[in-house]
Amino acid sequence: MNLSAANHLIPLSDGNSIPIIGLGTYSEPKSTLKGACVASVKVAIDVGYRHIDGAQVYRNEHEVGEAIREKIAEGKVRREDIFYCGK
C-alpha cells in the first residue's frame, strides 16, 4: 500500500482537487523563532505536501509565501500545484 500526501485528493465542484493531507502553519507568534515557518513549509513541500493551511491571525503568512516562492524558484513545484487555504 502506497500512502502519500500526493495520492490522496478530494475533488471539488469546480474540477480542482484538494490534497486531503495538509500542513497547518499555526504556531504561537510570540515564542516562534523568525524563519521557523519558512523552514517547515520548505521541508513539507520537499516531502510532498501540496496543501498548506494558514491564516492572517497566525502572523506568519509572509513566511509561508516566502517558502512557496523559494520552492517555485528552485523548480520543486509550480504555483498551480500548491493549494493554499487562508482564513
N, CA, C and O atoms as CSV, one atom per row, in Angstrom:
chain,resi,resn,atom,element,x,y,z
A,1,MET,N,N,0.850,-1.175,0.000
A,1,MET,CA,C,0.000,0.000,0.000
A,1,MET,C,C,0.894,1.236,0.000
A,1,MET,O,O,1.805,1.352,0.820
A,2,ASN,N,N,0.629,2.153,-0.922
A,2,ASN,CA,C,1.418,3.373,-1.020
A,2,ASN,C,C,0.627,4.531,-0.414
A,2,ASN,O,O,-0.286,5.061,-1.048
A,3,LEU,N,N,0.970,4.916,0.786
A,3,LEU,CA,C,0.307,6.045,1.427
A,3,LEU,C,C,1.190,7.274,1.282
A,3,LEU,O,O,2.327,7.292,1.753
A,4,SER,N,N,0.663,8.292,0.633
A,4,SER,CA,C,1.415,9.530,0.486
A,4,SER,C,C,0.448,10.690,0.374
A,4,SER,O,O,-0.709,10.513,-0.006
A,5,ALA,N,N,0.923,11.862,0.702
A,5,ALA,CA,C,0.103,13.065,0.592
A,5,ALA,C,C,-0.278,13.321,-0.859
A,5,ALA,O,O,-1.356,13.848,-1.134
A,6,ALA,N,N,0.587,12.955,-1.779
A,6,ALA,CA,C,0.360,13.248,-3.197
A,6,ALA,C,C,-0.768,12.434,-3.804
A,6,ALA,O,O,-1.364,12.873,-4.787
A,7,ASN,N,N,-1.083,11.279,-3.266
A,7,ASN,CA,C,-2.066,10.398,-3.878
A,7,ASN,C,C,-3.453,10.450,-3.256
A,7,ASN,O,O,-4.311,9.652,-3.633
A,8,HIS,N,N,-3.699,11.331,-2.345
A,8,HIS,CA,C,-4.989,11.401,-1.672
A,8,HIS,C,C,-5.599,12.784,-1.871
A,8,HIS,O,O,-5.194,13.755,-1.231
A,9,LEU,N,N,-6.576,12.855,-2.765
A,9,LEU,CA,C,-7.193,14.124,-3.132
A,9,LEU,C,C,-8.702,14.047,-2.978
A,9,LEU,O,O,-9.302,12.983,-3.132
A,10,ILE,N,N,-9.307,15.186,-2.674
A,10,ILE,CA,C,-10.760,15.298,-2.627
A,10,ILE,C,C,-11.176,16.189,-3.792
A,10,ILE,O,O,-10.739,17.337,-3.870
A,11,PRO,N,N,-12.014,15.682,-4.701
A,11,PRO,CA,C,-12.444,16.504,-5.837
A,11,PRO,C,C,-13.382,17.625,-5.380
A,11,PRO,O,O,-14.211,17.431,-4.490
A,12,LEU,N,N,-13.242,18.779,-5.991
A,12,LEU,CA,C,-14.106,19.928,-5.720
A,12,LEU,C,C,-15.058,20.130,-6.891
A,12,LEU,O,O,-14.807,19.631,-7.988
A,13,SER,N,N,-16.133,20.848,-6.670
A,13,SER,CA,C,-17.158,21.019,-7.703
A,13,SER,C,C,-16.669,21.826,-8.903
A,13,SER,O,O,-17.286,21.771,-9.967
A,14,ASP,N,N,-15.578,22.574,-8.755
A,14,ASP,CA,C,-15.068,23.365,-9.879
A,14,ASP,C,C,-14.072,22.599,-10.746
A,14,ASP,O,O,-13.482,23.165,-11.666
A,15,GLY,N,N,-13.885,21.309,-10.454
A,15,GLY,CA,C,-12.974,20.495,-11.241
A,15,GLY,C,C,-11.583,20.362,-10.646
A,15,GLY,O,O,-10.810,19.501,-11.067
A,16,ASN,N,N,-11.257,21.192,-9.685
A,16,ASN,CA,C,-9.973,21.076,-8.998
A,16,ASN,C,C,-10.076,20.031,-7.893
A,16,ASN,O,O,-11.167,19.537,-7.606
A,17,SER,N,N,-8.964,19.696,-7.281
A,17,SER,CA,C,-8.950,18.794,-6.129
A,17,SER,C,C,-8.047,19.372,-5.062
A,17,SER,O,O,-7.094,20.096,-5.348
A,18,ILE,N,N,-8.369,19.037,-3.832
A,18,ILE,CA,C,-7.560,19.481,-2.693
A,18,ILE,C,C,-6.916,18.254,-2.052
A,18,ILE,O,O,-7.587,17.253,-1.803
A,19,PRO,N,N,-5.622,18.336,-1.788
A,19,PRO,CA,C,-4.986,17.222,-1.086
A,19,PRO,C,C,-5.617,17.045,0.294
A,19,PRO,O,O,-5.861,18.020,1.006
A,20,ILE,N,N,-5.876,15.810,0.657
A,20,ILE,CA,C,-6.540,15.520,1.926
A,20,ILE,C,C,-5.622,15.781,3.123
A,20,ILE,O,O,-6.096,16.083,4.218
A,21,ILE,N,N,-4.321,15.666,2.913
A,21,ILE,CA,C,-3.353,15.908,3.987
A,21,ILE,C,C,-2.701,17.268,3.751
A,21,ILE,O,O,-2.190,17.541,2.665
A,22,GLY,N,N,-2.725,18.110,4.766
A,22,GLY,CA,C,-2.138,19.430,4.618
A,22,GLY,C,C,-1.280,19.803,5.815
A,22,GLY,O,O,-1.406,19.229,6.896
A,23,LEU,N,N,-0.412,20.773,5.599
A,23,LEU,CA,C,0.432,21.288,6.671
A,23,LEU,C,C,-0.255,22.476,7.317
A,23,LEU,O,O,-0.548,23.465,6.645
A,24,GLY,N,N,-0.513,22.391,8.606
A,24,GLY,CA,C,-1.020,23.524,9.366
A,24,GLY,C,C,0.152,24.393,9.789
A,24,GLY,O,O,1.156,23.878,10.280
A,25,THR,N,N,0.040,25.695,9.608
A,25,THR,CA,C,1.171,26.580,9.879
A,25,THR,C,C,1.024,27.392,11.163
A,25,THR,O,O,1.793,28.326,11.388
A,26,TYR,N,N,0.050,27.052,12.010
A,26,TYR,CA,C,-0.093,27.806,13.250
A,26,TYR,C,C,1.057,27.510,14.208
A,26,TYR,O,O,1.474,26.363,14.370
A,27,SER,N,N,1.552,28.555,14.827
A,27,SER,CA,C,2.460,28.452,15.963
A,27,SER,C,C,2.305,29.744,16.750
A,27,SER,O,O,1.894,30.766,16.200
A,28,GLU,N,N,2.625,29.700,18.006
A,28,GLU,CA,C,2.482,30.875,18.861
A,28,GLU,C,C,3.423,31.971,18.359
A,28,GLU,O,O,4.642,31.824,18.452
A,29,PRO,N,N,2.871,33.070,17.826
A,29,PRO,CA,C,3.711,34.112,17.240
A,29,PRO,C,C,4.761,34.697,18.189
A,29,PRO,O,O,5.860,35.047,17.758
A,30,LYS,N,N,4.429,34.800,19.462
A,30,LYS,CA,C,5.353,35.432,20.414
A,30,LYS,C,C,6.552,34.545,20.754
A,30,LYS,O,O,7.600,35.053,21.155
A,31,SER,N,N,6.411,33.234,20.601
A,31,SER,CA,C,7.504,32.346,21.010
A,31,SER,C,C,8.142,31.572,19.858
A,31,SER,O,O,9.013,30.733,20.090
A,32,THR,N,N,7.724,31.838,18.626
A,32,THR,CA,C,8.273,31.123,17.478
A,32,THR,C,C,9.411,31.927,16.868
A,32,THR,O,O,9.263,33.116,16.585
A,33,LEU,N,N,10.530,31.277,16.672
A,33,LEU,CA,C,11.688,31.941,16.087
A,33,LEU,C,C,11.408,32.361,14.654
A,33,LEU,O,O,10.752,31.642,13.901
A,34,LYS,N,N,11.911,33.531,14.285
A,34,LYS,CA,C,11.772,34.002,12.915
A,34,LYS,C,C,12.448,32.995,11.982
A,34,LYS,O,O,13.566,32.551,12.243
A,35,GLY,N,N,11.772,32.644,10.908
A,35,GLY,CA,C,12.307,31.698,9.938
A,35,GLY,C,C,11.875,30.262,10.160
A,35,GLY,O,O,12.055,29.422,9.278
A,36,ALA,N,N,11.310,29.963,11.319
A,36,ALA,CA,C,10.889,28.584,11.605
A,36,ALA,C,C,9.779,28.141,10.660
A,36,ALA,O,O,9.761,26.993,10.215
A,37,CYS,N,N,8.865,29.036,10.357
A,37,CYS,CA,C,7.764,28.697,9.460
A,37,CYS,C,C,8.288,28.488,8.039
A,37,CYS,O,O,7.875,27.551,7.355
A,38,VAL,N,N,9.196,29.356,7.598
A,38,VAL,CA,C,9.792,29.193,6.265
A,38,VAL,C,C,10.408,27.808,6.148
A,38,VAL,O,O,10.171,27.091,5.176
A,39,ALA,N,N,11.195,27.441,7.142
A,39,ALA,CA,C,11.882,26.144,7.125
A,39,ALA,C,C,10.899,24.987,7.099
A,39,ALA,O,O,11.090,24.035,6.342
A,40,SER,N,N,9.847,25.050,7.912
A,40,SER,CA,C,8.906,23.927,7.967
A,40,SER,C,C,8.107,23.795,6.673
A,40,SER,O,O,7.850,22.680,6.221
A,41,VAL,N,N,7.712,24.912,6.075
A,41,VAL,CA,C,6.964,24.845,4.822
A,41,VAL,C,C,7.857,24.307,3.702
A,41,VAL,O,O,7.397,23.528,2.867
A,42,LYS,N,N,9.113,24.711,3.679
A,42,LYS,CA,C,10.037,24.222,2.655
A,42,LYS,C,C,10.244,22.710,2.776
A,42,LYS,O,O,10.241,22.000,1.770
A,43,VAL,N,N,10.420,22.223,3.992
A,43,VAL,CA,C,10.571,20.776,4.203
A,43,VAL,C,C,9.294,20.051,3.790
A,43,VAL,O,O,9.349,19.004,3.144
A,44,ALA,N,N,8.151,20.607,4.162
A,44,ALA,CA,C,6.871,19.980,3.813
A,44,ALA,C,C,6.724,19.856,2.294
A,44,ALA,O,O,6.309,18.811,1.793
A,45,ILE,N,N,7.060,20.907,1.572
A,45,ILE,CA,C,6.980,20.852,0.110
A,45,ILE,C,C,7.958,19.810,-0.432
A,45,ILE,O,O,7.625,19.057,-1.347
A,46,ASP,N,N,9.152,19.771,0.128
A,46,ASP,CA,C,10.154,18.803,-0.324
A,46,ASP,C,C,9.690,17.356,-0.161
A,46,ASP,O,O,10.017,16.501,-0.984
A,47,VAL,N,N,8.928,17.083,0.900
A,47,VAL,CA,C,8.488,15.697,1.131
A,47,VAL,C,C,7.133,15.390,0.498
A,47,VAL,O,O,6.629,14.276,0.637
A,48,GLY,N,N,6.538,16.360,-0.194
A,48,GLY,CA,C,5.328,16.068,-0.957
A,48,GLY,C,C,4.062,16.801,-0.581
A,48,GLY,O,O,3.051,16.647,-1.266
A,49,TYR,N,N,4.073,17.588,0.474
A,49,TYR,CA,C,2.866,18.337,0.822
A,49,TYR,C,C,2.570,19.368,-0.257
A,49,TYR,O,O,3.472,20.049,-0.745
A,50,ARG,N,N,1.305,19.475,-0.620
A,50,ARG,CA,C,0.874,20.484,-1.589
A,50,ARG,C,C,-0.292,21.306,-1.046
A,50,ARG,O,O,-0.732,22.254,-1.696
A,51,HIS,N,N,-0.788,20.961,0.116
A,51,HIS,CA,C,-1.881,21.679,0.785
A,51,HIS,C,C,-1.274,22.363,2.007
A,51,HIS,O,O,-0.778,21.702,2.920
A,52,ILE,N,N,-1.318,23.676,2.013
A,52,ILE,CA,C,-0.782,24.470,3.126
A,52,ILE,C,C,-1.934,25.267,3.719
A,52,ILE,O,O,-2.632,25.988,3.007
A,53,ASP,N,N,-2.129,25.134,5.027
A,53,ASP,CA,C,-3.218,25.831,5.715
A,53,ASP,C,C,-2.635,26.966,6.547
A,53,ASP,O,O,-1.706,26.762,7.328
A,54,GLY,N,N,-3.187,28.162,6.373
A,54,GLY,CA,C,-2.707,29.317,7.129
A,54,GLY,C,C,-3.824,30.278,7.434
A,54,GLY,O,O,-4.972,30.054,7.051
A,55,ALA,N,N,-3.491,31.348,8.125
A,55,ALA,CA,C,-4.465,32.384,8.452
A,55,ALA,C,C,-3.731,33.670,8.811
A,55,ALA,O,O,-2.610,33.644,9.317
A,56,GLN,N,N,-4.379,34.779,8.541
A,56,GLN,CA,C,-3.781,36.071,8.858
A,56,GLN,C,C,-3.479,36.190,10.348
A,56,GLN,O,O,-2.474,36.787,10.735
A,57,VAL,N,N,-4.335,35.632,11.170
A,57,VAL,CA,C,-4.165,35.729,12.615
A,57,VAL,C,C,-2.911,34.980,13.096
A,57,VAL,O,O,-2.434,35.239,14.200
A,58,TYR,N,N,-2.377,34.066,12.294
A,58,TYR,CA,C,-1.158,33.347,12.677
A,58,TYR,C,C,0.075,34.250,12.600
A,58,TYR,O,O,1.105,33.960,13.209
A,59,ARG,N,N,-0.040,35.338,11.852
A,59,ARG,CA,C,1.044,36.324,11.698
A,59,ARG,C,C,2.308,35.740,11.068
A,59,ARG,O,O,3.416,36.181,11.372
A,60,ASN,N,N,2.144,34.763,10.204
A,60,ASN,CA,C,3.306,34.186,9.527
A,60,ASN,C,C,3.058,33.977,8.033
A,60,ASN,O,O,3.791,33.239,7.376
A,61,GLU,N,N,2.035,34.620,7.506
A,61,GLU,CA,C,1.718,34.451,6.089
A,61,GLU,C,C,2.885,34.865,5.194
A,61,GLU,O,O,3.095,34.271,4.137
A,62,HIS,N,N,3.638,35.873,5.608
A,62,HIS,CA,C,4.792,36.302,4.809
A,62,HIS,C,C,5.847,35.197,4.734
A,62,HIS,O,O,6.508,35.047,3.707
A,63,GLU,N,N,6.011,34.421,5.812
A,63,GLU,CA,C,6.969,33.320,5.797
A,63,GLU,C,C,6.475,32.156,4.940
A,63,GLU,O,O,7.263,31.522,4.239
A,64,VAL,N,N,5.185,31.879,4.996
A,64,VAL,CA,C,4.613,30.830,4.149
A,64,VAL,C,C,4.828,31.210,2.681
A,64,VAL,O,O,5.269,30.389,1.877
A,65,GLY,N,N,4.515,32.444,2.350
A,65,GLY,CA,C,4.702,32.925,0.977
A,65,GLY,C,C,6.155,32.876,0.540
A,65,GLY,O,O,6.453,32.505,-0.595
A,66,GLU,N,N,7.054,33.245,1.430
A,66,GLU,CA,C,8.484,33.201,1.120
A,66,GLU,C,C,8.920,31.775,0.786
A,66,GLU,O,O,9.631,31.553,-0.194
A,67,ALA,N,N,8.497,30.818,1.596
A,67,ALA,CA,C,8.862,29.418,1.372
A,67,ALA,C,C,8.312,28.915,0.044
A,67,ALA,O,O,9.022,28.249,-0.709
A,68,ILE,N,N,7.062,29.227,-0.245
A,68,ILE,CA,C,6.459,28.791,-1.510
A,68,ILE,C,C,7.187,29.423,-2.688
A,68,ILE,O,O,7.485,28.741,-3.668
A,69,ARG,N,N,7.479,30.722,-2.603
A,69,ARG,CA,C,8.208,31.397,-3.688
A,69,ARG,C,C,9.576,30.763,-3.918
A,69,ARG,O,O,9.986,30.566,-5.061
A,70,GLU,N,N,10.281,30.443,-2.835
A,70,GLU,CA,C,11.603,29.834,-2.970
A,70,GLU,C,C,11.516,28.466,-3.642
A,70,GLU,O,O,12.353,28.141,-4.484
A,71,LYS,N,N,10.524,27.670,-3.286
A,71,LYS,CA,C,10.378,26.342,-3.878
A,71,LYS,C,C,9.962,26.433,-5.347
A,71,LYS,O,O,10.351,25.589,-6.154
A,72,ILE,N,N,9.184,27.442,-5.693
A,72,ILE,CA,C,8.835,27.662,-7.097
A,72,ILE,C,C,10.096,28.064,-7.868
A,72,ILE,O,O,10.340,27.560,-8.964
A,73,ALA,N,N,10.890,28.964,-7.300
A,73,ALA,CA,C,12.128,29.413,-7.948
A,73,ALA,C,C,13.116,28.266,-8.141
A,73,ALA,O,O,13.844,28.233,-9.134
A,74,GLU,N,N,13.144,27.330,-7.202
A,74,GLU,CA,C,14.022,26.154,-7.302
A,74,GLU,C,C,13.519,25.152,-8.341
A,74,GLU,O,O,14.258,24.260,-8.757
A,75,GLY,N,N,12.264,25.301,-8.754
A,75,GLY,CA,C,11.683,24.358,-9.701
A,75,GLY,C,C,11.101,23.119,-9.033
A,75,GLY,O,O,10.751,22.155,-9.714
A,76,LYS,N,N,10.996,23.135,-7.719
A,76,LYS,CA,C,10.452,21.985,-6.979
A,76,LYS,C,C,8.946,21.832,-7.215
A,76,LYS,O,O,8.440,20.715,-7.320
A,77,VAL,N,N,8.232,22.964,-7.296
A,77,VAL,CA,C,6.781,22.963,-7.528
A,77,VAL,C,C,6.418,24.123,-8.451
A,77,VAL,O,O,7.203,25.045,-8.672
A,78,ARG,N,N,5.209,24.041,-8.976
A,78,ARG,CA,C,4.620,25.168,-9.708
A,78,ARG,C,C,3.543,25.757,-8.809
A,78,ARG,O,O,3.027,25.062,-7.933
A,79,ARG,N,N,3.201,27.001,-9.003
A,79,ARG,CA,C,2.176,27.633,-8.160
A,79,ARG,C,C,0.871,26.873,-8.239
A,79,ARG,O,O,0.176,26.734,-7.233
A,80,GLU,N,N,0.527,26.378,-9.414
A,80,GLU,CA,C,-0.744,25.664,-9.569
A,80,GLU,C,C,-0.748,24.308,-8.869
A,80,GLU,O,O,-1.797,23.674,-8.757
A,81,ASP,N,N,0.413,23.859,-8.397
A,81,ASP,CA,C,0.489,22.608,-7.631
A,81,ASP,C,C,0.139,22.812,-6.153
A,81,ASP,O,O,-0.198,21.857,-5.453
A,82,ILE,N,N,0.222,24.052,-5.689
A,82,ILE,CA,C,0.021,24.358,-4.274
A,82,ILE,C,C,-1.419,24.786,-4.021
A,82,ILE,O,O,-1.951,25.654,-4.713
A,83,PHE,N,N,-2.046,24.166,-3.020
A,83,PHE,CA,C,-3.380,24.559,-2.583
A,83,PHE,C,C,-3.195,25.261,-1.240
A,83,PHE,O,O,-3.019,24.604,-0.213
A,84,TYR,N,N,-3.235,26.604,-1.245
A,84,TYR,CA,C,-3.099,27.378,-0.020
A,84,TYR,C,C,-4.485,27.736,0.493
A,84,TYR,O,O,-5.289,28.337,-0.220
A,85,CYS,N,N,-4.753,27.362,1.729
A,85,CYS,CA,C,-6.051,27.632,2.345
A,85,CYS,C,C,-5.843,28.694,3.425
A,85,CYS,O,O,-5.336,28.395,4.506
A,86,GLY,N,N,-6.232,29.925,3.130
A,86,GLY,CA,C,-6.072,31.012,4.085
A,86,GLY,C,C,-7.416,31.430,4.655
A,86,GLY,O,O,-8.447,31.338,3.988
A,87,LYS,N,N,-7.388,31.889,5.893
A,87,LYS,CA,C,-8.624,32.304,6.546
A,87,LYS,C,C,-8.511,33.748,6.992
A,87,LYS,O,O,-9.454,34.292,7.567
